[in-house]
PDB file of C-alpha atoms and ligand atoms in Angstrom:
ATOM      1  CA  UNK A   1      24.768 -52.730  14.515  1.00  0.00           C
ATOM      2  CA  UNK A   2      20.941 -53.805  15.658  1.00  0.00           C
ATOM      3  CA  UNK A   3      17.889 -50.987  13.671  1.00  0.00           C
ATOM      4  CA  UNK A   4      16.776 -50.682  17.440  1.00  0.00           C
ATOM      5  CA  UNK A   5      17.898 -50.655  20.801  1.00  0.00           C
ATOM      6  CA  UNK A   6      15.724 -49.569  23.675  1.00  0.00           C
ATOM      7  CA  UNK A   7      17.775 -49.557  26.959  1.00  0.00           C
ATOM      8  CA  UNK A   8      16.280 -48.992  30.907  1.00  0.00           C
ATOM      9  CA  UNK A   9      13.018 -47.512  30.029  1.00  0.00           C
ATOM     10  CA  UNK A  10      11.600 -45.928  32.419  1.00  0.00           C
ATOM     11  CA  UNK A  11       8.221 -44.059  32.579  1.00  0.00           C
ATOM     12  CA  UNK A  12       5.562 -43.164  34.332  1.00  0.00           C
ATOM     13  CA  UNK A  13       1.809 -40.430  33.819  1.00  0.00           C
ATOM     14  CA  UNK A  14       1.129 -37.881  35.723  1.00  0.00           C
ATOM     15  CA  UNK A  15      -1.878 -38.463  36.490  1.00  0.00           C
ATOM     16  CA  UNK A  16      -4.324 -35.728  38.042  1.00  0.00           C
ATOM     17  CA  UNK A  17      -5.351 -35.248  41.723  1.00  0.00           C
ATOM     18  CA  UNK A  18      -8.126 -36.694  42.669  1.00  0.00           C
ATOM     19  CA  UNK A  19     -11.007 -34.569  44.548  1.00  0.00           C
ATOM     20  CA  UNK A  20      -9.592 -33.450  47.703  1.00  0.00           C
ATOM     21  CA  UNK A  21      -5.429 -33.861  46.929  1.00  0.00           C
ATOM     22  CA  UNK A  22      -2.866 -31.723  46.691  1.00  0.00           C
ATOM     23  CA  UNK A  23       0.057 -33.262  44.281  1.00  0.00           C
ATOM     24  CA  UNK A  24      -0.468 -35.206  40.414  1.00  0.00           C
ATOM     25  CA  UNK A  25      -0.094 -38.716  40.997  1.00  0.00           C
ATOM     26  CA  UNK A  26       2.396 -40.744  39.163  1.00  0.00           C
ATOM     27  CA  UNK A  27       1.939 -44.133  37.561  1.00  0.00           C
ATOM     28  CA  UNK A  28       4.607 -46.066  37.164  1.00  0.00           C
ATOM     29  CA  UNK A  29       4.601 -47.668  33.478  1.00  0.00           C
ATOM     30  CA  UNK A  30       7.520 -49.065  32.016  1.00  0.00           C
ATOM     31  CA  UNK A  31       9.708 -49.656  34.803  1.00  0.00           C
ATOM     32  CA  UNK A  32      13.341 -50.749  33.051  1.00  0.00           C
ATOM     33  CA  UNK A  33      12.723 -51.966  29.291  1.00  0.00           C
ATOM     34  CA  UNK A  34      15.725 -53.119  27.465  1.00  0.00           C
ATOM     35  CA  UNK A  35      15.875 -55.415  23.811  1.00  0.00           C
ATOM     36  CA  UNK A  36      17.867 -54.703  20.752  1.00  0.00           C
ATOM     37  CA  UNK A  37      15.702 -55.837  17.555  1.00  0.00           C
ATOM     38  CA  UNK A  38      17.751 -56.370  13.980  1.00  0.00           C
ATOM     39  CA  UNK A  39      17.044 -55.513  10.614  1.00  0.00           C
ATOM     40  CA  UNK A  40      14.491 -56.827   9.349  1.00  0.00           C
ATOM     41  CA  UNK A  41      13.624 -59.227  11.818  1.00  0.00           C
ATOM     42  CA  UNK A  42       9.552 -59.999  12.720  1.00  0.00           C
ATOM     43  CA  UNK A  43       9.093 -58.919  16.603  1.00  0.00           C
ATOM     44  CA  UNK A  44       5.924 -59.286  18.907  1.00  0.00           C
ATOM     45  CA  UNK A  45       5.633 -58.047  22.223  1.00  0.00           C
ATOM     46  CA  UNK A  46       3.070 -60.389  24.267  1.00  0.00           C
ATOM     47  CA  UNK A  47       1.528 -59.047  27.701  1.00  0.00           C
ATOM     48  CA  UNK A  48      -1.445 -58.619  29.855  1.00  0.00           C
ATOM     49  CA  UNK A  49      -4.163 -55.830  29.405  1.00  0.00           C
ATOM     50  CA  UNK A  50      -2.526 -52.175  30.365  1.00  0.00           C
ATOM     51  CA  UNK A  51       1.032 -53.122  31.436  1.00  0.00           C
ATOM     52  CA  UNK A  52       1.677 -50.685  29.142  1.00  0.00           C
ATOM     53  CA  UNK A  53       2.187 -51.726  25.512  1.00  0.00           C
ATOM     54  CA  UNK A  54       0.969 -48.970  23.264  1.00  0.00           C
ATOM     55  CA  UNK A  55       2.712 -46.168  25.931  1.00  0.00           C
ATOM     56  CA  UNK A  56       6.182 -48.450  24.173  1.00  0.00           C
ATOM     57  CA  UNK A  57       5.208 -47.755  20.760  1.00  0.00           C
ATOM     58  CA  UNK A  58       4.252 -44.501  21.286  1.00  0.00           C
ATOM     59  CA  UNK A  59       7.920 -43.429  22.907  1.00  0.00           C
ATOM     60  CA  UNK A  60       9.457 -45.777  19.550  1.00  0.00           C
ATOM     61  CA  UNK A  61       7.587 -43.683  16.862  1.00  0.00           C
ATOM     62  CA  UNK A  62       9.199 -40.723  18.909  1.00  0.00           C
ATOM     63  CA  UNK A  63       5.723 -38.616  19.481  1.00  0.00           C
ATOM     64  CA  UNK A  64       6.544 -38.941  23.334  1.00  0.00           C
ATOM     65  CA  UNK A  65       9.996 -37.929  25.343  1.00  0.00           C
ATOM     66  CA  UNK A  66       9.197 -37.809  28.664  1.00  0.00           C
ATOM     67  CA  UNK A  67      10.365 -41.228  30.096  1.00  0.00           C
ATOM     68  CA  UNK A  68      13.747 -42.064  31.315  1.00  0.00           C
ATOM     69  CA  UNK A  69      16.834 -44.445  29.678  1.00  0.00           C
ATOM     70  CA  UNK A  70      16.768 -44.354  25.998  1.00  0.00           C
ATOM     71  CA  UNK A  71      15.842 -45.724  22.596  1.00  0.00           C
ATOM     72  CA  UNK A  72      17.691 -45.333  19.622  1.00  0.00           C
ATOM     73  CA  UNK A  73      16.825 -45.847  15.663  1.00  0.00           C
ATOM     74  CA  UNK A  74      19.681 -46.952  13.683  1.00  0.00           C
ATOM     75  CA  UNK A  75      21.849 -44.597  15.867  1.00  0.00           C
ATOM     76  CA  UNK A  76      19.856 -41.687  16.618  1.00  0.00           C
ATOM     77  CA  UNK A  77      18.684 -40.711  19.521  1.00  0.00           C
ATOM     78  CA  UNK A  78      14.383 -40.094  19.406  1.00  0.00           C
ATOM     79  CA  UNK A  79      15.379 -37.484  22.489  1.00  0.00           C
ATOM     80  CA  UNK A  80      17.624 -35.726  20.040  1.00  0.00           C
ATOM     81  CA  UNK A  81      15.413 -36.744  16.337  1.00  0.00           C
ATOM     82  CA  UNK A  82      13.122 -38.297  15.113  1.00  0.00           C
ATOM     83  CA  UNK A  83      13.281 -41.204  12.771  1.00  0.00           C
ATOM     84  CA  UNK A  84      10.132 -41.767  10.239  1.00  0.00           C
ATOM     85  CA  UNK A  85       8.714 -44.738  11.039  1.00  0.00           C
ATOM     86  CA  UNK A  86       4.967 -46.372   9.783  1.00  0.00           C
ATOM     87  CA  UNK A  87       3.261 -46.727  12.870  1.00  0.00           C
ATOM     88  CA  UNK A  88      -0.922 -48.165  13.224  1.00  0.00           C
ATOM     89  CA  UNK A  89      -2.882 -47.688  16.029  1.00  0.00           C
ATOM     90  CA  UNK A  90      -4.600 -49.444  17.839  1.00  0.00           C
ATOM     91  CA  UNK A  91      -7.815 -48.227  17.177  1.00  0.00           C
ATOM     92  CA  UNK A  92      -6.395 -46.927  13.901  1.00  0.00           C
ATOM     93  CA  UNK A  93      -9.716 -46.170  12.187  1.00  0.00           C
ATOM     94  CA  UNK A  94     -10.292 -45.160   8.756  1.00  0.00           C
ATOM     95  CA  UNK A  95     -11.963 -41.888   7.619  1.00  0.00           C
ATOM     96  CA  UNK A  96     -15.701 -42.853   6.879  1.00  0.00           C
ATOM     97  CA  UNK A  97     -15.603 -39.840   4.215  1.00  0.00           C
ATOM     98  CA  UNK A  98     -13.380 -41.406   2.447  1.00  0.00           C
ATOM     99  CA  UNK A  99     -12.747 -44.009  -0.635  1.00  0.00           C
ATOM    100  CA  UNK A 100     -10.695 -46.423   0.127  1.00  0.00           C
ATOM    101  CA  UNK A 101      -7.641 -45.076  -2.185  1.00  0.00           C
ATOM    102  CA  UNK A 102      -8.512 -41.371  -0.001  1.00  0.00           C
ATOM    103  CA  UNK A 103      -7.493 -42.770   3.342  1.00  0.00           C
ATOM    104  CA  UNK A 104      -4.004 -44.873   1.891  1.00  0.00           C
ATOM    105  CA  UNK A 105      -2.957 -41.583   0.511  1.00  0.00           C
ATOM    106  CA  UNK A 106      -3.691 -39.610   3.716  1.00  0.00           C
ATOM    107  CA  UNK A 107       0.679 -40.515   4.576  1.00  0.00           C
ATOM    108  CA  UNK A 108       1.270 -38.721   1.405  1.00  0.00           C
ATOM    109  CA  UNK A 109      -0.539 -35.908   1.908  1.00  0.00           C
ATOM    110  CA  UNK A 110      -0.204 -35.374   4.912  1.00  0.00           C
ATOM    111  CA  UNK A 111       4.052 -34.184   3.695  1.00  0.00           C
ATOM    112  CA  UNK A 112       3.074 -32.965   0.810  1.00  0.00           C
ATOM    113  CA  UNK A 113       3.708 -35.386  -1.804  1.00  0.00           C
ATOM    114  CA  UNK A 114       2.918 -36.237  -5.416  1.00  0.00           C
ATOM    115  CA  UNK A 115      -0.305 -37.750  -4.879  1.00  0.00           C
ATOM    116  CA  UNK A 116      -0.503 -38.524  -8.468  1.00  0.00           C
ATOM    117  CA  UNK A 117       2.275 -40.114  -8.393  1.00  0.00           C
ATOM    118  CA  UNK A 118       2.107 -41.949  -5.578  1.00  0.00           C
ATOM    119  CA  UNK A 119      -1.770 -43.160  -6.564  1.00  0.00           C
ATOM    120  CA  UNK A 120       0.227 -45.063  -9.029  1.00  0.00           C
ATOM    121  CA  UNK A 121       2.376 -47.403  -6.876  1.00  0.00           C
ATOM    122  CA  UNK A 122       0.020 -47.806  -4.275  1.00  0.00           C
ATOM    123  CA  UNK A 123      -2.528 -49.237  -7.354  1.00  0.00           C
ATOM    124  CA  UNK A 124      -0.649 -52.257  -7.957  1.00  0.00           C
ATOM    125  CA  UNK A 125       0.011 -53.227  -4.674  1.00  0.00           C
ATOM    126  CA  UNK A 126      -4.361 -53.245  -3.412  1.00  0.00           C
ATOM    127  CA  UNK A 127      -3.917 -56.811  -5.777  1.00  0.00           C
ATOM    128  CA  UNK A 128      -1.511 -57.777  -2.852  1.00  0.00           C
ATOM    129  CA  UNK A 129      -3.353 -56.183   0.047  1.00  0.00           C
ATOM    130  CA  UNK A 130      -6.478 -57.934  -1.256  1.00  0.00           C
ATOM    131  CA  UNK A 131      -8.213 -54.651  -1.767  1.00  0.00           C
ATOM    132  CA  UNK A 132      -8.668 -54.456  -6.126  1.00  0.00           C
ATOM    133  CA  UNK A 133     -11.345 -53.388  -7.179  1.00  0.00           C
ATOM    134  CA  UNK A 134     -12.310 -51.428  -4.265  1.00  0.00           C
ATOM    135  CA  UNK A 135     -10.840 -48.637  -5.045  1.00  0.00           C
ATOM    136  CA  UNK A 136     -13.300 -46.144  -4.745  1.00  0.00           C
ATOM    137  CA  UNK A 137     -15.550 -47.768  -1.844  1.00  0.00           C
ATOM    138  CA  UNK A 138     -15.787 -46.142   1.322  1.00  0.00           C
ATOM    139  CA  UNK A 139     -15.345 -47.822   4.376  1.00  0.00           C
ATOM    140  CA  UNK A 140     -18.365 -49.015   5.972  1.00  0.00           C
ATOM    141  CA  UNK A 141     -18.879 -51.074   2.016  1.00  0.00           C
ATOM    142  CA  UNK A 142     -15.755 -52.972   3.351  1.00  0.00           C
ATOM    143  CA  UNK A 143     -15.248 -55.860   5.605  1.00  0.00           C
ATOM    144  CA  UNK A 144     -14.016 -56.706   8.635  1.00  0.00           C
ATOM    145  CA  UNK A 145     -10.256 -57.572   7.311  1.00  0.00           C
ATOM    146  CA  UNK A 146     -10.980 -55.643   3.573  1.00  0.00           C
ATOM    147  CA  UNK A 147     -10.839 -52.317   6.356  1.00  0.00           C
ATOM    148  CA  UNK A 148      -7.494 -54.091   8.501  1.00  0.00           C
ATOM    149  CA  UNK A 149      -5.996 -54.241   5.197  1.00  0.00           C
ATOM    150  CA  UNK A 150      -6.711 -50.858   3.800  1.00  0.00           C
ATOM    151  CA  UNK A 151      -5.078 -49.640   7.534  1.00  0.00           C
ATOM    152  CA  UNK A 152      -1.824 -52.074   6.782  1.00  0.00           C
ATOM    153  CA  UNK A 153      -1.984 -50.796   3.582  1.00  0.00           C
ATOM    154  CA  UNK A 154      -1.526 -46.773   4.415  1.00  0.00           C
ATOM    155  CA  UNK A 155       0.939 -48.017   7.217  1.00  0.00           C
ATOM    156  CA  UNK A 156       3.551 -48.868   4.317  1.00  0.00           C
ATOM    157  CA  UNK A 157       3.346 -46.545   2.142  1.00  0.00           C
ATOM    158  CA  UNK A 158       4.583 -43.972   5.842  1.00  0.00           C
ATOM    159  CA  UNK A 159       7.995 -43.825   4.964  1.00  0.00           C
ATOM    160  CA  UNK A 160       9.710 -45.074   7.875  1.00  0.00           C
ATOM    161  CA  UNK A 161      11.375 -48.425   7.791  1.00  0.00           C
ATOM    162  CA  UNK A 162      10.148 -49.840  10.708  1.00  0.00           C
ATOM    163  CA  UNK A 163       6.219 -50.519  10.502  1.00  0.00           C
ATOM    164  CA  UNK A 164       4.911 -50.300  14.488  1.00  0.00           C
ATOM    165  CA  UNK A 165       1.778 -52.208  15.029  1.00  0.00           C
ATOM    166  CA  UNK A 166      -0.608 -52.528  17.199  1.00  0.00           C
ATOM    167  CA  UNK A 167      -2.920 -54.453  18.402  1.00  0.00           C
ATOM    168  CA  UNK A 168      -3.950 -55.028  14.406  1.00  0.00           C
ATOM    169  CA  UNK A 169      -5.864 -57.826  14.417  1.00  0.00           C
ATOM    170  CA  UNK A 170      -7.428 -57.848  17.840  1.00  0.00           C
ATOM    171  CA  UNK A 171     -11.054 -56.711  17.091  1.00  0.00           C
ATOM    172  CA  UNK A 172     -11.562 -59.500  13.834  1.00  0.00           C
ATOM    173  CA  UNK A 173     -13.047 -62.572  13.912  1.00  0.00           C
ATOM    174  CA  UNK A 174     -10.455 -65.602  15.048  1.00  0.00           C
ATOM    175  CA  UNK A 175     -11.313 -66.975  10.697  1.00  0.00           C
ATOM    176  CA  UNK A 176     -10.495 -63.060   9.874  1.00  0.00           C
ATOM    177  CA  UNK A 177      -7.967 -62.630  11.827  1.00  0.00           C
ATOM    178  CA  UNK A 178      -6.043 -66.250  10.873  1.00  0.00           C
ATOM    179  CA  UNK A 179      -6.366 -65.101   7.577  1.00  0.00           C
ATOM    180  CA  UNK A 180      -4.666 -62.472   7.760  1.00  0.00           C
ATOM    181  CA  UNK A 181      -2.049 -63.838   9.998  1.00  0.00           C
ATOM    182  CA  UNK A 182      -1.602 -65.276   6.718  1.00  0.00           C
ATOM    183  CA  UNK A 183      -1.699 -62.746   4.206  1.00  0.00           C
ATOM    184  CA  UNK A 184       0.783 -60.641   6.227  1.00  0.00           C
ATOM    185  CA  UNK A 185       4.069 -62.989   6.414  1.00  0.00           C
ATOM    186  CA  UNK A 186       3.264 -63.361   2.648  1.00  0.00           C
ATOM    187  CA  UNK A 187       3.699 -59.274   2.557  1.00  0.00           C
ATOM    188  CA  UNK A 188       6.362 -59.246   4.687  1.00  0.00           C
ATOM    189  CA  UNK A 189       7.947 -61.470   3.231  1.00  0.00           C
ATOM    190  CA  UNK A 190       8.171 -59.706  -0.163  1.00  0.00           C
ATOM    191  CA  UNK A 191       7.875 -56.428   1.215  1.00  0.00           C
ATOM    192  CA  UNK A 192      10.088 -56.699   3.851  1.00  0.00           C
ATOM    193  CA  UNK A 193       9.868 -53.964   6.679  1.00  0.00           C
ATOM    194  CA  UNK A 194      11.453 -54.320   9.755  1.00  0.00           C
ATOM    195  CA  UNK A 195       7.645 -55.542  12.146  1.00  0.00           C
ATOM    196  CA  UNK A 196       7.002 -54.905  15.947  1.00  0.00           C
ATOM    197  CA  UNK A 197       3.901 -56.145  16.312  1.00  0.00           C
ATOM    198  CA  UNK A 198       2.040 -55.727  19.437  1.00  0.00           C
ATOM    199  CA  UNK A 199      -0.452 -58.683  20.574  1.00  0.00           C
ATOM    200  CA  UNK A 200      -2.032 -60.136  24.135  1.00  0.00           C
ATOM    201  CA  UNK A 201      -3.365 -63.739  21.516  1.00  0.00           C
ATOM    202  CA  UNK A 202       0.074 -66.294  22.186  1.00  0.00           C
ATOM    203  CA  UNK A 203      -0.557 -68.449  19.533  1.00  0.00           C
ATOM    204  CA  UNK A 204      -0.383 -65.535  17.254  1.00  0.00           C
ATOM    205  CA  UNK A 205       2.927 -64.460  18.753  1.00  0.00           C
ATOM    206  CA  UNK A 206       4.465 -67.362  17.529  1.00  0.00           C
ATOM    207  CA  UNK A 207       3.117 -68.343  14.536  1.00  0.00           C
ATOM    208  CA  UNK A 208       4.010 -64.242  13.316  1.00  0.00           C
ATOM    209  CA  UNK A 209       6.978 -63.632  15.151  1.00  0.00           C
ATOM    210  CA  UNK A 210      10.868 -64.483  15.032  1.00  0.00           C
ATOM    211  CA  UNK A 211      10.734 -63.514  18.705  1.00  0.00           C
ATOM    212  CA  UNK A 212       8.851 -63.008  20.963  1.00  0.00           C
ATOM    213  CA  UNK A 213       8.871 -60.552  23.871  1.00  0.00           C
ATOM    214  CA  UNK A 214       6.753 -60.888  27.132  1.00  0.00           C
ATOM    215  CA  UNK A 215       6.212 -58.061  29.443  1.00  0.00           C
ATOM    216  CA  UNK A 216       4.830 -58.635  32.687  1.00  0.00           C
ATOM    217  CA  UNK A 217       2.188 -57.015  34.282  1.00  0.00           C
ATOM    218  CA  UNK A 218       2.153 -52.747  35.183  1.00  0.00           C
ATOM    219  CA  UNK A 219       4.485 -51.456  35.399  1.00  0.00           C
ATOM    220  CA  UNK A 220       5.894 -52.886  32.095  1.00  0.00           C
ATOM    221  CA  UNK A 221       9.106 -54.640  31.516  1.00  0.00           C
ATOM    222  CA  UNK A 222      10.478 -57.394  29.262  1.00  0.00           C
ATOM    223  CA  UNK A 223       9.855 -60.854  31.659  1.00  0.00           C
ATOM    224  CA  UNK A 224      11.372 -63.078  27.935  1.00  0.00           C
ATOM    225  CA  UNK A 225      12.888 -62.712  25.144  1.00  0.00           C
ATOM    226  CA  UNK A 226      12.173 -66.206  23.075  1.00  0.00           C
ATOM    227  CA  UNK A 227      14.412 -66.905  19.773  1.00  0.00           C
ATOM    228  CA  UNK A 228      10.666 -68.520  17.815  1.00  0.00           C
ATOM    229  CA  UNK A 229      13.633 -71.115  15.432  1.00  0.00           C
ATOM    230  CA  UNK A 230      10.264 -72.222  12.857  1.00  0.00           C
ATOM    231  CA  UNK A 231      11.740 -72.278   9.340  1.00  0.00           C
ATOM    232  CA  UNK A 232       9.837 -69.898   7.349  1.00  0.00           C
ATOM    233  CA  UNK A 233       7.109 -69.639   5.285  1.00  0.00           C
ATOM    234  CA  UNK A 234       5.620 -70.942   8.162  1.00  0.00           C
ATOM    235  CA  UNK A 235       2.381 -73.102   7.742  1.00  0.00           C
ATOM    236  CA  UNK A 236      -0.952 -73.507   9.822  1.00  0.00           C
ATOM    237  CA  UNK A 237       0.622 -77.497  11.370  1.00  0.00           C
ATOM    238  CA  UNK A 238       3.138 -76.194  13.097  1.00  0.00           C
ATOM    239  CA  UNK A 239       0.663 -74.621  15.871  1.00  0.00           C
ATOM    240  CA  UNK A 240      -0.030 -78.094  15.991  1.00  0.00           C
ATOM    241  CA  UNK A 241       3.773 -79.645  16.961  1.00  0.00           C
ATOM    242  CA  UNK A 242       4.800 -79.847  20.467  1.00  0.00           C
ATOM    243  CA  UNK A 243       7.795 -77.633  19.589  1.00  0.00           C
ATOM    244  CA  UNK A 244       4.456 -74.931  19.388  1.00  0.00           C
ATOM    245  CA  UNK A 245       2.992 -76.286  22.368  1.00  0.00           C
ATOM    246  CA  UNK A 246       6.805 -75.764  23.755  1.00  0.00           C
ATOM    247  CA  UNK A 247       6.846 -72.282  22.432  1.00  0.00           C
ATOM    248  CA  UNK A 248       3.492 -71.937  24.913  1.00  0.00           C
ATOM    249  CA  UNK A 249       4.510 -73.597  27.605  1.00  0.00           C
ATOM    250  CA  UNK A 250       7.479 -70.793  28.046  1.00  0.00           C
ATOM    251  CA  UNK A 251       5.454 -67.823  27.966  1.00  0.00           C
ATOM    252  CA  UNK A 252       2.390 -69.046  29.606  1.00  0.00           C
ATOM    253  CA  UNK A 253       5.283 -69.707  32.752  1.00  0.00           C
ATOM    254  CA  UNK A 254       6.608 -66.524  32.135  1.00  0.00           C
ATOM    255  CA  UNK A 255       3.810 -64.514  32.353  1.00  0.00           C
ATOM    256  CA  UNK A 256       3.388 -65.790  35.756  1.00  0.00           C
TER     257      UNK A 256
HETATM  258  N1  ADP B   1      -2.531 -40.650  28.470  1.00  0.00           N
HETATM  259  C1  ADP B   1      -2.257 -41.028  29.723  1.00  0.00           C
HETATM  260  N2  ADP B   1      -2.480 -40.512  31.037  1.00  0.00           N
HETATM  261  C2  ADP B   1      -1.858 -41.513  32.413  1.00  0.00           C
HETATM  262  N3  ADP B   1      -1.614 -42.813  31.878  1.00  0.00           N
HETATM  263  C3  ADP B   1      -2.345 -43.437  30.709  1.00  0.00           C
HETATM  264  C4  ADP B   1      -2.225 -42.662  29.616  1.00  0.00           C
HETATM  265  N4  ADP B   1      -2.302 -44.092  28.644  1.00  0.00           N
HETATM  266  C5  ADP B   1      -2.187 -44.826  29.410  1.00  0.00           C
HETATM  267  N5  ADP B   1      -2.141 -44.598  30.683  1.00  0.00           N
HETATM  268  C6  ADP B   1      -2.063 -45.855  31.659  1.00  0.00           C
HETATM  269  O1  ADP B   1      -0.976 -46.673  31.524  1.00  0.00           O
HETATM  270  C7  ADP B   1      -1.333 -47.737  31.371  1.00  0.00           C
HETATM  271  C8  ADP B   1      -0.444 -48.628  29.986  1.00  0.00           C
HETATM  272  O2  ADP B   1      -1.696 -48.604  29.244  1.00  0.00           O
HETATM  273  P1  ADP B   1      -0.917 -49.087  27.568  1.00  0.00           P
HETATM  274  O3  ADP B   1       0.158 -48.539  27.730  1.00  0.00           O
HETATM  275  O4  ADP B   1      -2.484 -48.958  26.801  1.00  0.00           O
HETATM  276  O5  ADP B   1      -0.694 -50.443  27.830  1.00  0.00           O
HETATM  277  P2  ADP B   1      -1.764 -52.557  27.095  1.00  0.00           P
HETATM  278  O6  ADP B   1      -1.327 -51.326  25.881  1.00  0.00           O
HETATM  279  O7  ADP B   1      -0.665 -52.702  26.717  1.00  0.00           O
HETATM  280  O8  ADP B   1      -2.820 -52.446  27.279  1.00  0.00           O
HETATM  281  C9  ADP B   1      -2.308 -48.253  31.832  1.00  0.00           C
HETATM  282  O9  ADP B   1      -2.660 -48.670  33.174  1.00  0.00           O
HETATM  283  C10 ADP B   1      -2.758 -46.907  31.737  1.00  0.00           C
HETATM  284  O10 ADP B   1      -4.077 -46.648  32.214  1.00  0.00           O
HETATM  285 MG1   MG B   2      -2.958 -51.611  24.291  1.00  0.00          MG
END
């Protein structure tokens, strides 16, 4: 059975009226979104700014049940019951007054878990996340890439088998972004969770994913579902291949 099943999801926001208008306005954001994701798949959701990507992740995280259609995770209807997922917001800042370790401990703290035990589980992971020796640093003393890796580690330590990542590398410079992509694939291949990765970067989507779901401009729906057949582990050479350009062309033409 697929792990995530979204069927004909329709989402409106109710927007406060402008001066002089009496009725609330309804803004259609998602107009019939349907897709499936298998367990342990890496799927990117690619679409222009404002098409409803962040909205879709909020629904998948179970934070908003005000929509039509249905979303099932492991057979559970999200309107009936929340399923825990690891969710990283588009602007997921670390708390500046907390150290790196205290930031990564946050999900455990919220759940009331044993923090000493959790810290012992996190400590060996710091190395793989490139954060060794920085556990007592505060965010301002870390590089942009390190802050993102800390936020990803915090997300990974949340309860759940699904990681919802909302443009995690969007604010990074090109070189750091590329390093972070390589690193993400590396840790993903080791720790394997299902990943739904939101981006508006075509190269990034093709390089990382098993499948790319392309969304239309708002009101968003999935206009293309492209399987990326590159073997893993992925290598940067693939970006220069004609197969890569083929995928890119297919995506570009479906974005028109
Ligand atoms: N809470 C909200 N209330 C009203 N409109 C919203 C709200 N959140 C987002 N929107 C609108 O919904 C549309 C989609 O937003 P969003 O999901 O953030 O798009 P994306 O992440 O693809 O850039 C935008 O037009 C945005 O202005
Ligand atoms: Mg967004």
